[in-house]
PDB file of C-alpha atoms in Angstrom:
ATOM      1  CA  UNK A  29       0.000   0.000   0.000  1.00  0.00           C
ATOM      2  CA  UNK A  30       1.028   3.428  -0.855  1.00  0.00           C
ATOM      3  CA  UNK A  31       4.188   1.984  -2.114  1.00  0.00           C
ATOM      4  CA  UNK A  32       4.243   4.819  -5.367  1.00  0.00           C
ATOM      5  CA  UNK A  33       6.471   2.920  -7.502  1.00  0.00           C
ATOM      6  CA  UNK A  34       5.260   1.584 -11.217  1.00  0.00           C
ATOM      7  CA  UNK A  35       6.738  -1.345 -12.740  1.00  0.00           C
ATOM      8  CA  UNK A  36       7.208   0.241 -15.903  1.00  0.00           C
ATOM      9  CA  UNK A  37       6.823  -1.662 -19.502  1.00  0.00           C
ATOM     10  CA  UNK A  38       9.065  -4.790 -19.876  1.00  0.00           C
ATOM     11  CA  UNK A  39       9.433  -8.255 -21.259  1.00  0.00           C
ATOM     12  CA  UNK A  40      10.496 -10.615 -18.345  1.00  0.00           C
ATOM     13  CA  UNK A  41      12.402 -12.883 -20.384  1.00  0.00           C
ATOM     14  CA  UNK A  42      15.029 -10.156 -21.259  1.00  0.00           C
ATOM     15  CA  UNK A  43      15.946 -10.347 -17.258  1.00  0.00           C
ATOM     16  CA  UNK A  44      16.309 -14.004 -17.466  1.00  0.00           C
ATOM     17  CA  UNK A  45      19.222 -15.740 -18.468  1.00  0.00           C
ATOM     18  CA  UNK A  46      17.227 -18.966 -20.139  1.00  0.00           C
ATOM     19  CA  UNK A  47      18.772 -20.590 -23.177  1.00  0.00           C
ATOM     20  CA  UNK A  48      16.135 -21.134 -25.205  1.00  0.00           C
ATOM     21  CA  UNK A  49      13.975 -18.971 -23.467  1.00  0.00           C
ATOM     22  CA  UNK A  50      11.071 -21.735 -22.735  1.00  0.00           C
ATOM     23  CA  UNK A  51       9.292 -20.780 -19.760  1.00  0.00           C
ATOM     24  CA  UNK A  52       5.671 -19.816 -18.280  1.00  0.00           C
ATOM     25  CA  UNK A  53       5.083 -17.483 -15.262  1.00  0.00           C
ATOM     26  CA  UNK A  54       2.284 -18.170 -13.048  1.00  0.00           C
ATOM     27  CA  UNK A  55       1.199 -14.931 -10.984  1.00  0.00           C
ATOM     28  CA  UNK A  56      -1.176 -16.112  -7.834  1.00  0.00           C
ATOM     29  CA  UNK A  57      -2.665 -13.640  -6.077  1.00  0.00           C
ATOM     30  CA  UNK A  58      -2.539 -13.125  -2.474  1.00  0.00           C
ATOM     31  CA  UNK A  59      -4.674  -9.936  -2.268  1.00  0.00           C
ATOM     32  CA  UNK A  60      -7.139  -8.729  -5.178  1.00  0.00           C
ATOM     33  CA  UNK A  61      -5.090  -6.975  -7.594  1.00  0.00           C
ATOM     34  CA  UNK A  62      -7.126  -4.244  -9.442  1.00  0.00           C
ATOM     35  CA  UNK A  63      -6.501  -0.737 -11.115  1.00  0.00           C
ATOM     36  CA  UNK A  64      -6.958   0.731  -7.561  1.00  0.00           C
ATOM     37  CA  UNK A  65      -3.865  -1.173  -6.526  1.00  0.00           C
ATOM     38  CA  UNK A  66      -1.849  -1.243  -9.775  1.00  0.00           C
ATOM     39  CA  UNK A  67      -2.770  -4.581 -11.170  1.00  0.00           C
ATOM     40  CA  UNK A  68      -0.437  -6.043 -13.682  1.00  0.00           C
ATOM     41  CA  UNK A  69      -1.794  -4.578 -17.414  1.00  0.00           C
ATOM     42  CA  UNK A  70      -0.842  -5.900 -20.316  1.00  0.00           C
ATOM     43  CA  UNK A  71      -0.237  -5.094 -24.549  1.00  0.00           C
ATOM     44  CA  UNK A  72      -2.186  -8.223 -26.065  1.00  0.00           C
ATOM     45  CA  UNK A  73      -0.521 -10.092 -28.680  1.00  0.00           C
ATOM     46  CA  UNK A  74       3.361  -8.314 -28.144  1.00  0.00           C
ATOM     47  CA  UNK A  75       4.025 -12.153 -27.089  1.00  0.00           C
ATOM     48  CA  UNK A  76       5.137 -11.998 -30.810  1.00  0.00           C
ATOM     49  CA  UNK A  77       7.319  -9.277 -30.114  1.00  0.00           C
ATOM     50  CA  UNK A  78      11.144 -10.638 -30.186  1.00  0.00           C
ATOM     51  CA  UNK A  79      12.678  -9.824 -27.064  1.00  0.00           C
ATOM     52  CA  UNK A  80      14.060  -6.530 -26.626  1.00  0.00           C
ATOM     53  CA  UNK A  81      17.717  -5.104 -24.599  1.00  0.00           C
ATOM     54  CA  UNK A  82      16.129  -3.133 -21.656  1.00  0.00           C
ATOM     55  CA  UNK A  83      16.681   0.653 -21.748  1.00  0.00           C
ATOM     56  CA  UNK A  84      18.126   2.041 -18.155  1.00  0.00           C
ATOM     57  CA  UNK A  85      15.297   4.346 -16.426  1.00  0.00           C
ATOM     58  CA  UNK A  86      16.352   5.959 -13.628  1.00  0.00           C
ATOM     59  CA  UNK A  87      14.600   9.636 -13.310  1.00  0.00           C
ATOM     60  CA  UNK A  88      11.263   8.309 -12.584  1.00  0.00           C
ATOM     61  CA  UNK A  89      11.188   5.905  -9.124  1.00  0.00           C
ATOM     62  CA  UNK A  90      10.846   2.649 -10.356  1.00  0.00           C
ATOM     63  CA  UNK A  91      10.487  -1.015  -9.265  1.00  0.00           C
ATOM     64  CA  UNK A  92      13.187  -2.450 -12.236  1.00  0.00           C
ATOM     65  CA  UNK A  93      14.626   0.762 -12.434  1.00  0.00           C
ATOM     66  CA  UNK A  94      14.566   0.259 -16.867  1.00  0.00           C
ATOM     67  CA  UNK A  95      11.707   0.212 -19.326  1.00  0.00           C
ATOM     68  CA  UNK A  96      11.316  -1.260 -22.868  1.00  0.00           C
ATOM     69  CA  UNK A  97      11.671   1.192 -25.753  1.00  0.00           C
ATOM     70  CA  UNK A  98       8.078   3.519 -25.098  1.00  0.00           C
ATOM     71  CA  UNK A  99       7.808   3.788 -29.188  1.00  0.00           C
ATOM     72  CA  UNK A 100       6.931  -0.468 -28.704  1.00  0.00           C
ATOM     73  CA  UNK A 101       4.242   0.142 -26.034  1.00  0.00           C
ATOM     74  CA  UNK A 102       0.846   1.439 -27.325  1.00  0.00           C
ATOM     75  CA  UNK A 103      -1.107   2.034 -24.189  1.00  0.00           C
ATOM     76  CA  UNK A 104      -3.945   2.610 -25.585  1.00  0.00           C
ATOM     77  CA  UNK A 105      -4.023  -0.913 -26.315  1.00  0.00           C
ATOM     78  CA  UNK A 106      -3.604  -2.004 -22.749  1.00  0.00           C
ATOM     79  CA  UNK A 107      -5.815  -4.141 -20.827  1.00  0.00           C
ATOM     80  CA  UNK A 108      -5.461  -4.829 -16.848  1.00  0.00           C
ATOM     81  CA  UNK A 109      -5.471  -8.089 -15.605  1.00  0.00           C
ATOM     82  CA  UNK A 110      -8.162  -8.063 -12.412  1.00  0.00           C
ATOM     83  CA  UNK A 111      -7.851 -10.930 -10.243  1.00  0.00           C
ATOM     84  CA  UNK A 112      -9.073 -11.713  -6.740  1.00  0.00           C
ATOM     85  CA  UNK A 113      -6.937 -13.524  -4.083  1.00  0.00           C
ATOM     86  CA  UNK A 114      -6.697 -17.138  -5.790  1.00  0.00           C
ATOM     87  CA  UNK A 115      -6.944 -16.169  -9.297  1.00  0.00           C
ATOM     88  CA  UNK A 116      -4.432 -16.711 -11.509  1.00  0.00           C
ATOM     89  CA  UNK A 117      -2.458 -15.182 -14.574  1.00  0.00           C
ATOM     90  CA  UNK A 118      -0.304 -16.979 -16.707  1.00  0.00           C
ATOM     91  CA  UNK A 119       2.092 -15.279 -19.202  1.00  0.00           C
ATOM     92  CA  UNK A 120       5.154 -15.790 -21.582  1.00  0.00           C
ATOM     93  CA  UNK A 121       8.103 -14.055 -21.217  1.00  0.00           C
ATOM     94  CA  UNK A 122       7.903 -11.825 -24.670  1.00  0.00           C
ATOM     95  CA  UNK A 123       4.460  -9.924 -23.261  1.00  0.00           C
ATOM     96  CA  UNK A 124       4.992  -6.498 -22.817  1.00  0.00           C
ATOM     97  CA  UNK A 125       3.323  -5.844 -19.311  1.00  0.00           C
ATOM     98  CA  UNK A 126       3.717  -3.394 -16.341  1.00  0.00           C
ATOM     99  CA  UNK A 127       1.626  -1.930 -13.295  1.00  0.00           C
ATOM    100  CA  UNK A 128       0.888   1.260 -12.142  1.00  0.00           C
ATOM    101  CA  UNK A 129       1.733   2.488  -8.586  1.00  0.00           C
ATOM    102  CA  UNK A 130       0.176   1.521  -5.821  1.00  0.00           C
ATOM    103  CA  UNK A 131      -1.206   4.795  -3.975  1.00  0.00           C
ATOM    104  CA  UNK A 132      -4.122   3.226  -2.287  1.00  0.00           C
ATOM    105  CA  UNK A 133      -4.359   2.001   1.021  1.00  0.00           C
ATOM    106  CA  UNK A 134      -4.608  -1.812  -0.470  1.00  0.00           C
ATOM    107  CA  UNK A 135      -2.155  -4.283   0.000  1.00  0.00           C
ATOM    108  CA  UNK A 136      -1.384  -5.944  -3.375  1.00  0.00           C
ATOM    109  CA  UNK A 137       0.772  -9.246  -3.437  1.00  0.00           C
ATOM    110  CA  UNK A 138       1.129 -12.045  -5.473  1.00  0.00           C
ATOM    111  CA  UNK A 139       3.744 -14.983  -5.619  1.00  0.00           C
ATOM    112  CA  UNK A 140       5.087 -15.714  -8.737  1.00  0.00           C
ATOM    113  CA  UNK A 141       6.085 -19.292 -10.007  1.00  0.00           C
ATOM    114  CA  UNK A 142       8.066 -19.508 -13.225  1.00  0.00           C
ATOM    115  CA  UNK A 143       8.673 -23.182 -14.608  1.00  0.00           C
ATOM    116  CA  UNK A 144      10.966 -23.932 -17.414  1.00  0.00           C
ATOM    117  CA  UNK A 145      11.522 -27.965 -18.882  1.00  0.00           C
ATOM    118  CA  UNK A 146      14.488 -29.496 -18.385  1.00  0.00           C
ATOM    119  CA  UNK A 147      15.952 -29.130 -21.617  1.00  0.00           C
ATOM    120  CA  UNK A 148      16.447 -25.272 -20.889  1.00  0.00           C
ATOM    121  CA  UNK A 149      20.100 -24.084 -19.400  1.00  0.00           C
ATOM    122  CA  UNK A 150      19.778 -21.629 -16.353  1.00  0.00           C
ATOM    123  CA  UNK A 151      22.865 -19.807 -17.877  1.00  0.00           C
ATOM    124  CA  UNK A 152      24.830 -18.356 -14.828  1.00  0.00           C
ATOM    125  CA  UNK A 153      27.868 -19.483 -13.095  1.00  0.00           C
ATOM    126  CA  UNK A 154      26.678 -21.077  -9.792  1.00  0.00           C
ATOM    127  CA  UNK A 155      23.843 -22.108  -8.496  1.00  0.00           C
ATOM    128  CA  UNK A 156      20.857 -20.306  -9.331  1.00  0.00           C
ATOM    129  CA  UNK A 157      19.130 -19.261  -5.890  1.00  0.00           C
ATOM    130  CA  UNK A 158      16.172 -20.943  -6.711  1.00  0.00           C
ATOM    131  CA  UNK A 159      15.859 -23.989  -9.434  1.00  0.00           C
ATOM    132  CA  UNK A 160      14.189 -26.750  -8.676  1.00  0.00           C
ATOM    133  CA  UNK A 161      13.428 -29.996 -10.481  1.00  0.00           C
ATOM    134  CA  UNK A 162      10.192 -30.910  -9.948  1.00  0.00           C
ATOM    135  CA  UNK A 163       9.159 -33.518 -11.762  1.00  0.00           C
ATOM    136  CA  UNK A 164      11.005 -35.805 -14.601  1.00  0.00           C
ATOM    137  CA  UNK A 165      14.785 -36.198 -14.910  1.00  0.00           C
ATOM    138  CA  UNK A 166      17.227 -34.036 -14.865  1.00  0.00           C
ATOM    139  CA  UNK A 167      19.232 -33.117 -18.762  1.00  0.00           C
ATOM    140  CA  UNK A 168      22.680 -34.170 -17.786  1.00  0.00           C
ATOM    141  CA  UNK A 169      24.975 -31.344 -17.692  1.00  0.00           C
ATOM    142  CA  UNK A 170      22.063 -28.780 -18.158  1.00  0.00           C
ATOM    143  CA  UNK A 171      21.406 -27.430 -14.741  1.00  0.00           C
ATOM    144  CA  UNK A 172      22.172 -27.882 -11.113  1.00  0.00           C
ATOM    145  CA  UNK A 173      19.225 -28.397  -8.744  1.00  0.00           C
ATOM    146  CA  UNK A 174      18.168 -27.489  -5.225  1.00  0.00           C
ATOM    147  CA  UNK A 175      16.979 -30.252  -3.159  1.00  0.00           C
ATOM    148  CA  UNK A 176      13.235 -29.875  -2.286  1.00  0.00           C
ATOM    149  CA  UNK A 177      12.499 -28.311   0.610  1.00  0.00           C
ATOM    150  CA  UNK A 178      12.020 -30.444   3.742  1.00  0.00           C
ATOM    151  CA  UNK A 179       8.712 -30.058   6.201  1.00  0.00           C
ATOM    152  CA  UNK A 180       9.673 -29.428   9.759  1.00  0.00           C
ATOM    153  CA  UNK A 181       7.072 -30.119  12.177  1.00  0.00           C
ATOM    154  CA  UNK A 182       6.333 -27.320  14.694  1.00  0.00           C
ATOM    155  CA  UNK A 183       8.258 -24.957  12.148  1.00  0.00           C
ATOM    156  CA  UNK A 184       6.823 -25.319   8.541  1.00  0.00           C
ATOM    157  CA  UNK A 185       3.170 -24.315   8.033  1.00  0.00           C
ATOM    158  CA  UNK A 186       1.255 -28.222   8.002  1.00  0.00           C
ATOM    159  CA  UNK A 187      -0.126 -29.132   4.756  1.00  0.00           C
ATOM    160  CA  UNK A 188      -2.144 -32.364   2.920  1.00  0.00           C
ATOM    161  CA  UNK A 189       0.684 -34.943   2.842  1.00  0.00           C
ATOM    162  CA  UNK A 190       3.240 -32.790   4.338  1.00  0.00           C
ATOM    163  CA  UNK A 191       4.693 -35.977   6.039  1.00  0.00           C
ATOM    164  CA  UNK A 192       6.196 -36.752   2.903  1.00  0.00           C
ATOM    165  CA  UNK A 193       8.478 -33.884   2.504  1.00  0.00           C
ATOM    166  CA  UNK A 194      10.183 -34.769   5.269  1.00  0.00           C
TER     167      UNK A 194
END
């Protein structure tokens, strides 16, 4: 709430260092995410848009802190994405998207959950901070995985079948 910081126009996957750049984001929402609270908004059908080098933006207060080239974005065109707390949006990485700031007194959160197959290199040297393998086998020599987090009684939050995380 009140936070006052857009997330100005972008393509997620030219963050990501994916190779190819095969991946879906899931965005659940925690809170209901409307114009009031700067919802996510979206350009339909720049998922066709190649991926574009980000452009530094620093003299308007920013989440990212950069912006895709403006002359790509017609806003016009835009169309926010409304959800209430369980709802969720699913995107590629080429969709141009952004949010306004979030001036009202409404909390807006969300958690997102990108998944990528196996086949696709995490491209960094290291670990990345948060790859997991979920299901299927691992590409040999593709990526290095996390082991699945563990349930602790009496400190994780219980869930359905929780007993077998242990």
């Amino acid at each position: 709430p009140f936070d006052g910081q857009p997330v100005l126009w972008h393509q997620d996957g030219s963050y990501w260092p994916l190779d190819p750049m095969e991946v879906v984001t899931l965005w659940l929402a925690v809170d209901a995410s409307t114009p009031q609270n700067g919802c996510m908004r979206v350009i339909p059908g720049t998922q066709a848009v190649e991926l574009q080098e980000m452009r530094a933006r620093t003299d308007v207060t920013n989440v990212l802190n950069s912006e895709i080239d403006p002359a790509l974005v017609d806003e016009t065109r835009a169309v926010d994405l409304i959800l209430q707390p369980g709802d969720v949006s699913v995107h590629q990485p080429n969709i141009i998207h952004g949010s306004n700031a979030n001036t009202s007194p409404l909390r807006r959160a969300g958690l997102t959950i990108r998944y990528i197959p196996t086949s696709t290199r995490i491209d960094v040297v290291g670990q990345w901070p948060c790859a997991f393998l979920l299901r299927g086998a691992a590409v040999p020599g593709t990526n290095t995985y996390l082991p699945r987090p563990k349930y602790v009684p009496g400190v994780s939050m219980p869930f359905r079948g929780c007993e077998a995380w242990q």
